[in-house]
Amino acid sequence: EAGVTQFPSHSVIEKGQTVTLRCDPISGHDNLYWYRRVMGKEIKFLLHFVKESKQDESGMPNNRFLAERTGGTYSTLKVQPAELEDSGVYFCASSQGKRRLLYNEQFFGPGTRLTVL
Amino acid sequence: EDKVVQSPLSLVVHEGDTVTLNCSYEVTNFRSLLWYKQEKKAPTFLFMLTSSGIEKKSGRLSSILDKKELFSILNITATQTGDSAVYLCAVPDSGGGADGLTFGKGTHLIIQP
């Protein structure tokens, strides 16, 4: 079974440009999460989709970030315009549909490293 | 706001040594505590802990939770170079609607031959 995949592996852009990251979750997983790790800091939760709906986007830094999951399959995270502080590794994770009391195991993708110059 | 603090941030030991990694947490509504191992890319799930005092074990790795003192430890015995990784501790969101994880900064473990 294929795991969570992310594209691209690494993106280098200039400040002010736009970048779109893509995540393909494990097939059949309704839950999709985006996280970000900036250098020297912990991995931070950005948002959570249940199918195509945003369940929780409390971690999104500001309105330069737009996440979509049309059709409830893959998701994109667009940063427009990118700023220097957006550099970091963006992880995607997915989990099965029904929310369990204790925890739904999240399977992580390899991450996209974003560098904003 | 939920908070997870790990220590040490970095640890270098020799093969065969035993290591103990620490994780303390503050959450509004505790559900569980998770340990992940991150080698090159994707974090991979190790353990989920929900009850105090019950050790979870997988080979040379073991972990235990203390809900009174709000911490967990991850032990690795007879370490091997393949254990070198960043070990992450996390707690699921304590709010009602989502499962977003709050992570600690991780412990970067290096095992020297």
mmCIF file of C-alpha atoms in Angstrom:
data_model
loop_
_atom_site.group_PDB
_atom_site.id
_atom_site.type_symbol
_atom_site.label_atom_id
_atom_site.label_comp_id
_atom_site.label_asym_id
_atom_site.label_seq_id
_atom_site.Cartn_x
_atom_site.Cartn_y
_atom_site.Cartn_z
ATOM 1 C CA GLU A 1 0.000 0.000 0.000
ATOM 2 C CA ALA A 2 1.394 3.411 -0.948
ATOM 3 C CA GLY A 3 2.041 5.802 1.896
ATOM 4 C CA VAL A 4 1.443 9.519 2.062
ATOM 5 C CA THR A 5 3.256 11.280 -0.749
ATOM 6 C CA GLN A 6 4.179 14.917 -1.077
ATOM 7 C CA PHE A 7 5.316 17.005 -4.010
ATOM 8 C CA PRO A 8 7.774 18.564 -4.503
ATOM 9 C CA SER A 9 10.494 17.308 -2.173
ATOM 10 C CA HIS A 10 12.167 20.688 -2.125
ATOM 11 C CA SER A 11 11.211 24.087 -3.480
ATOM 12 C CA VAL A 12 13.327 27.230 -3.541
ATOM 13 C CA ILE A 13 11.522 30.463 -4.373
ATOM 14 C CA GLU A 14 12.068 34.172 -3.944
ATOM 15 C CA LYS A 15 10.218 36.336 -1.500
ATOM 16 C CA GLY A 16 6.944 37.523 -3.001
ATOM 17 C CA GLN A 17 6.492 34.505 -5.256
ATOM 18 C CA THR A 18 3.796 31.876 -4.993
ATOM 19 C CA VAL A 19 4.310 28.219 -4.213
ATOM 20 C CA THR A 20 1.842 25.341 -4.159
ATOM 21 C CA LEU A 21 2.566 22.164 -2.240
ATOM 22 C CA ARG A 22 0.687 18.965 -2.873
ATOM 23 C CA CYS A 23 -0.173 16.047 -0.623
ATOM 24 C CA ASP A 24 -1.659 12.716 -1.622
ATOM 25 C CA PRO A 25 -2.953 10.874 1.441
ATOM 26 C CA ILE A 26 -3.252 7.139 1.835
ATOM 27 C CA SER A 27 -6.166 5.938 -0.235
ATOM 28 C CA GLY A 28 -9.377 5.819 1.781
ATOM 29 C CA HIS A 29 -8.162 8.121 4.556
ATOM 30 C CA ASP A 30 -10.743 10.801 5.237
ATOM 31 C CA ASN A 31 -8.548 12.845 7.565
ATOM 32 C CA LEU A 32 -5.724 14.946 6.152
ATOM 33 C CA TYR A 33 -3.460 17.208 8.184
ATOM 34 C CA TRP A 34 -0.867 19.817 7.343
ATOM 35 C CA TYR A 35 2.020 20.603 9.670
ATOM 36 C CA ARG A 36 5.075 22.817 9.420
ATOM 37 C CA ARG A 37 8.493 22.770 11.025
ATOM 38 C CA VAL A 38 10.614 25.898 10.879
ATOM 39 C CA MET A 39 14.301 25.668 11.747
ATOM 40 C CA GLY A 40 14.946 25.250 15.443
ATOM 41 C CA LYS A 41 11.288 24.934 16.328
ATOM 42 C CA GLU A 42 8.868 22.108 16.875
ATOM 43 C CA ILE A 43 6.507 20.688 14.261
ATOM 44 C CA LYS A 44 3.374 22.846 14.352
ATOM 45 C CA PHE A 45 -0.139 21.861 13.367
ATOM 46 C CA LEU A 46 -1.633 23.984 10.582
ATOM 47 C CA LEU A 47 -4.983 22.484 9.696
ATOM 48 C CA HIS A 48 -7.131 19.385 9.471
ATOM 49 C CA PHE A 49 -9.480 18.279 6.693
ATOM 50 C CA VAL A 50 -12.199 15.712 7.065
ATOM 51 C CA LYS A 51 -12.849 14.739 3.465
ATOM 52 C CA GLU A 52 -13.164 18.098 1.692
ATOM 53 C CA SER A 53 -14.178 20.112 4.766
ATOM 54 C CA LYS A 54 -11.840 22.095 6.979
ATOM 55 C CA GLN A 55 -12.313 20.703 10.471
ATOM 56 C CA ASP A 56 -9.799 22.935 12.202
ATOM 57 C CA GLU A 57 -7.584 25.614 10.674
ATOM 58 C CA SER A 58 -6.554 27.254 13.912
ATOM 59 C CA GLY A 59 -2.869 26.707 13.180
ATOM 60 C CA MET A 60 -2.749 28.551 9.859
ATOM 61 C CA PRO A 61 -0.291 31.433 10.327
ATOM 62 C CA ASN A 62 -2.096 34.088 8.271
ATOM 63 C CA ASN A 63 -4.183 34.663 5.164
ATOM 64 C CA ARG A 64 -1.221 34.168 2.843
ATOM 65 C CA PHE A 65 -1.773 30.446 3.325
ATOM 66 C CA LEU A 66 -4.635 28.709 1.526
ATOM 67 C CA ALA A 67 -5.323 24.993 1.795
ATOM 68 C CA GLU A 68 -7.789 23.122 -0.362
ATOM 69 C CA ARG A 69 -8.963 19.569 -0.712
ATOM 70 C CA THR A 70 -11.453 19.575 -3.534
ATOM 71 C CA GLY A 71 -13.104 16.197 -3.957
ATOM 72 C CA GLY A 72 -11.733 14.990 -0.653
ATOM 73 C CA THR A 73 -8.687 13.274 -2.134
ATOM 74 C CA TYR A 74 -5.400 15.127 -2.520
ATOM 75 C CA SER A 75 -4.780 18.496 -0.913
ATOM 76 C CA THR A 76 -2.828 21.578 -1.891
ATOM 77 C CA LEU A 77 -1.307 24.253 0.306
ATOM 78 C CA LYS A 78 -0.623 27.526 -1.440
ATOM 79 C CA VAL A 79 1.538 30.283 -0.024
ATOM 80 C CA GLN A 80 1.014 33.647 -1.710
ATOM 81 C CA PRO A 81 3.026 35.808 -1.483
ATOM 82 C CA ALA A 82 5.792 33.866 0.233
ATOM 83 C CA GLU A 83 7.855 35.553 2.951
ATOM 84 C CA LEU A 84 11.257 34.612 4.359
ATOM 85 C CA GLU A 85 9.727 33.286 7.573
ATOM 86 C CA ASP A 86 7.685 30.737 5.608
ATOM 87 C CA SER A 87 10.818 28.646 5.042
ATOM 88 C CA GLY A 88 10.630 25.259 6.663
ATOM 89 C CA VAL A 89 9.520 21.695 6.115
ATOM 90 C CA TYR A 90 5.821 21.188 5.426
ATOM 91 C CA PHE A 91 4.500 17.788 6.425
ATOM 92 C CA CYS A 92 1.254 16.187 5.453
ATOM 93 C CA ALA A 93 -0.354 13.318 7.363
ATOM 94 C CA SER A 94 -3.491 11.261 6.946
ATOM 95 C CA SER A 95 -5.603 8.993 9.133
ATOM 96 C CA GLN A 96 -8.653 6.811 8.765
ATOM 97 C CA GLY A 97 -12.180 8.145 8.876
ATOM 98 C CA LYS A 98 -13.811 7.554 12.191
ATOM 99 C CA ARG A 99 -12.422 9.646 15.029
ATOM 100 C CA ARG A 100 -11.496 7.408 17.938
ATOM 101 C CA LEU A 101 -11.611 8.530 21.539
ATOM 102 C CA LEU A 102 -7.916 8.240 22.176
ATOM 103 C CA TYR A 103 -6.192 8.876 18.882
ATOM 104 C CA ASN A 104 -6.360 8.132 15.184
ATOM 105 C CA GLU A 105 -2.885 7.067 14.066
ATOM 106 C CA GLN A 106 -1.549 9.614 11.657
ATOM 107 C CA PHE A 107 0.746 8.487 8.842
ATOM 108 C CA PHE A 108 3.164 11.167 7.771
ATOM 109 C CA GLY A 109 4.558 11.997 4.367
ATOM 110 C CA PRO A 110 8.242 12.774 3.782
ATOM 111 C CA GLY A 111 7.661 16.516 3.800
ATOM 112 C CA THR A 112 8.347 19.342 1.375
ATOM 113 C CA ARG A 113 11.290 21.548 2.217
ATOM 114 C CA LEU A 114 10.458 25.149 1.304
ATOM 115 C CA THR A 115 13.211 27.722 1.097
ATOM 116 C CA VAL A 116 12.249 31.352 0.558
ATOM 117 C CA LEU A 117 15.152 33.591 -0.459
ATOM 118 C CA GLU B 1 -2.609 26.109 24.765
ATOM 119 C CA ASP B 2 -1.201 22.589 24.853
ATOM 120 C CA LYS B 3 2.559 22.342 25.404
ATOM 121 C CA VAL B 4 5.147 19.580 25.042
ATOM 122 C CA VAL B 5 8.750 19.896 26.226
ATOM 123 C CA GLN B 6 11.406 17.305 25.415
ATOM 124 C CA SER B 7 14.852 16.835 26.856
ATOM 125 C CA PRO B 8 17.618 16.597 26.069
ATOM 126 C CA LEU B 9 17.518 18.312 22.682
ATOM 127 C CA SER B 10 20.500 16.315 21.542
ATOM 128 C CA LEU B 11 22.321 13.242 22.799
ATOM 129 C CA VAL B 12 25.417 11.431 21.554
ATOM 130 C CA VAL B 13 26.233 7.992 22.971
ATOM 131 C CA HIS B 14 28.107 4.865 21.928
ATOM 132 C CA GLU B 15 26.620 1.655 20.598
ATOM 133 C CA GLY B 16 25.473 -0.589 23.396
ATOM 134 C CA ASP B 17 24.615 2.247 25.758
ATOM 135 C CA THR B 18 21.132 2.683 27.211
ATOM 136 C CA VAL B 19 19.393 6.033 26.761
ATOM 137 C CA THR B 20 16.377 7.674 28.361
ATOM 138 C CA LEU B 21 14.514 10.428 26.572
ATOM 139 C CA ASN B 22 12.145 12.707 28.450
ATOM 140 C CA CYS B 23 8.865 14.346 27.557
ATOM 141 C CA SER B 24 6.741 16.585 29.783
ATOM 142 C CA TYR B 25 3.381 17.972 28.764
ATOM 143 C CA GLU B 26 0.634 20.404 29.666
ATOM 144 C CA VAL B 27 -2.764 19.804 28.111
ATOM 145 C CA THR B 28 -6.279 20.903 28.943
ATOM 146 C CA ASN B 29 -7.907 17.511 28.321
ATOM 147 C CA PHE B 30 -5.438 14.667 28.160
ATOM 148 C CA ARG B 31 -6.302 11.878 25.740
ATOM 149 C CA SER B 32 -3.032 10.193 24.938
ATOM 150 C CA LEU B 33 0.692 10.753 24.429
ATOM 151 C CA LEU B 34 2.551 9.602 21.359
ATOM 152 C CA TRP B 35 6.146 8.873 20.467
ATOM 153 C CA TYR B 36 7.426 9.092 16.896
ATOM 154 C CA LYS B 37 10.807 8.321 15.331
ATOM 155 C CA GLN B 38 11.998 10.536 12.499
ATOM 156 C CA GLU B 39 14.992 9.312 10.547
ATOM 157 C CA LYS B 40 15.420 11.032 7.210
ATOM 158 C CA LYS B 41 11.975 12.138 6.268
ATOM 159 C CA ALA B 42 8.575 11.070 7.592
ATOM 160 C CA PRO B 43 7.989 10.605 11.324
ATOM 161 C CA THR B 44 6.949 7.017 12.032
ATOM 162 C CA PHE B 45 4.705 6.028 14.893
ATOM 163 C CA LEU B 46 6.259 4.174 17.854
ATOM 164 C CA PHE B 47 3.912 4.170 20.831
ATOM 165 C CA MET B 48 0.647 5.525 22.129
ATOM 166 C CA LEU B 49 0.326 5.846 25.904
ATOM 167 C CA THR B 50 -2.914 6.479 27.736
ATOM 168 C CA SER B 51 -2.601 4.971 31.208
ATOM 169 C CA SER B 52 -0.096 5.711 33.967
ATOM 170 C CA GLY B 53 2.416 3.109 34.955
ATOM 171 C CA ILE B 54 1.792 0.653 32.120
ATOM 172 C CA GLU B 55 4.929 0.067 30.094
ATOM 173 C CA LYS B 56 4.679 -0.255 26.345
ATOM 174 C CA LYS B 57 7.461 -2.315 24.795
ATOM 175 C CA SER B 58 8.704 -2.997 21.305
ATOM 176 C CA GLY B 59 11.998 -4.824 21.090
ATOM 177 C CA ARG B 60 14.667 -2.681 22.721
ATOM 178 C CA LEU B 61 12.348 0.306 22.992
ATOM 179 C CA SER B 62 9.999 0.888 25.882
ATOM 180 C CA SER B 63 7.954 3.785 27.152
ATOM 181 C CA ILE B 64 5.942 4.676 30.213
ATOM 182 C CA LEU B 65 3.608 7.481 31.220
ATOM 183 C CA ASP B 66 3.129 9.291 34.533
ATOM 184 C CA LYS B 67 -0.146 11.213 34.413
ATOM 185 C CA LYS B 68 0.288 12.597 37.908
ATOM 186 C CA GLU B 69 3.643 14.211 37.161
ATOM 187 C CA LEU B 70 2.714 14.853 33.494
ATOM 188 C CA PHE B 71 5.645 13.208 31.798
ATOM 189 C CA SER B 72 6.710 10.230 29.779
ATOM 190 C CA ILE B 73 10.052 8.550 29.121
ATOM 191 C CA LEU B 74 11.285 6.570 26.163
ATOM 192 C CA ASN B 75 14.026 4.044 26.902
ATOM 193 C CA ILE B 76 16.276 2.430 24.349
ATOM 194 C CA THR B 77 18.543 -0.365 25.585
ATOM 195 C CA ALA B 78 21.612 -1.787 23.838
ATOM 196 C CA THR B 79 21.524 1.037 21.312
ATOM 197 C CA GLN B 80 22.553 0.464 17.701
ATOM 198 C CA THR B 81 23.620 2.921 15.022
ATOM 199 C CA GLY B 82 20.233 2.382 13.371
ATOM 200 C CA ASP B 83 18.591 3.984 16.391
ATOM 201 C CA SER B 84 20.076 7.324 15.379
ATOM 202 C CA ALA B 85 17.117 9.611 14.672
ATOM 203 C CA VAL B 86 15.044 12.452 16.041
ATOM 204 C CA TYR B 87 12.544 11.160 18.590
ATOM 205 C CA LEU B 88 9.370 13.205 18.808
ATOM 206 C CA CYS B 89 6.801 13.333 21.564
ATOM 207 C CA ALA B 90 3.296 14.626 20.810
ATOM 208 C CA VAL B 91 -0.187 14.965 22.271
ATOM 209 C CA PRO B 92 -3.422 15.100 20.255
ATOM 210 C CA ASP B 93 -5.459 18.265 20.332
ATOM 211 C CA SER B 94 -7.421 18.513 23.548
ATOM 212 C CA GLY B 95 -10.227 20.465 21.939
ATOM 213 C CA GLY B 96 -13.406 18.855 20.776
ATOM 214 C CA GLY B 97 -13.169 18.677 17.056
ATOM 215 C CA ALA B 98 -9.820 17.659 15.704
ATOM 216 C CA ASP B 99 -6.780 15.448 16.067
ATOM 217 C CA GLY B 100 -4.042 17.943 15.294
ATOM 218 C CA LEU B 101 -0.882 16.991 17.184
ATOM 219 C CA THR B 102 1.158 19.284 19.409
ATOM 220 C CA PHE B 103 4.799 18.221 19.149
ATOM 221 C CA GLY B 104 7.866 18.819 21.265
ATOM 222 C CA LYS B 105 11.076 19.964 19.586
ATOM 223 C CA GLY B 106 12.395 16.421 19.586
ATOM 224 C CA THR B 107 15.530 14.752 20.878
ATOM 225 C CA HIS B 108 18.244 14.277 18.263
ATOM 226 C CA LEU B 109 19.900 10.977 19.174
ATOM 227 C CA ILE B 110 23.215 10.019 17.620
ATOM 228 C CA ILE B 111 24.641 6.562 18.221
ATOM 229 C CA GLN B 112 28.355 6.303 17.519
ATOM 230 C CA PRO B 113 29.902 2.949 16.569
#
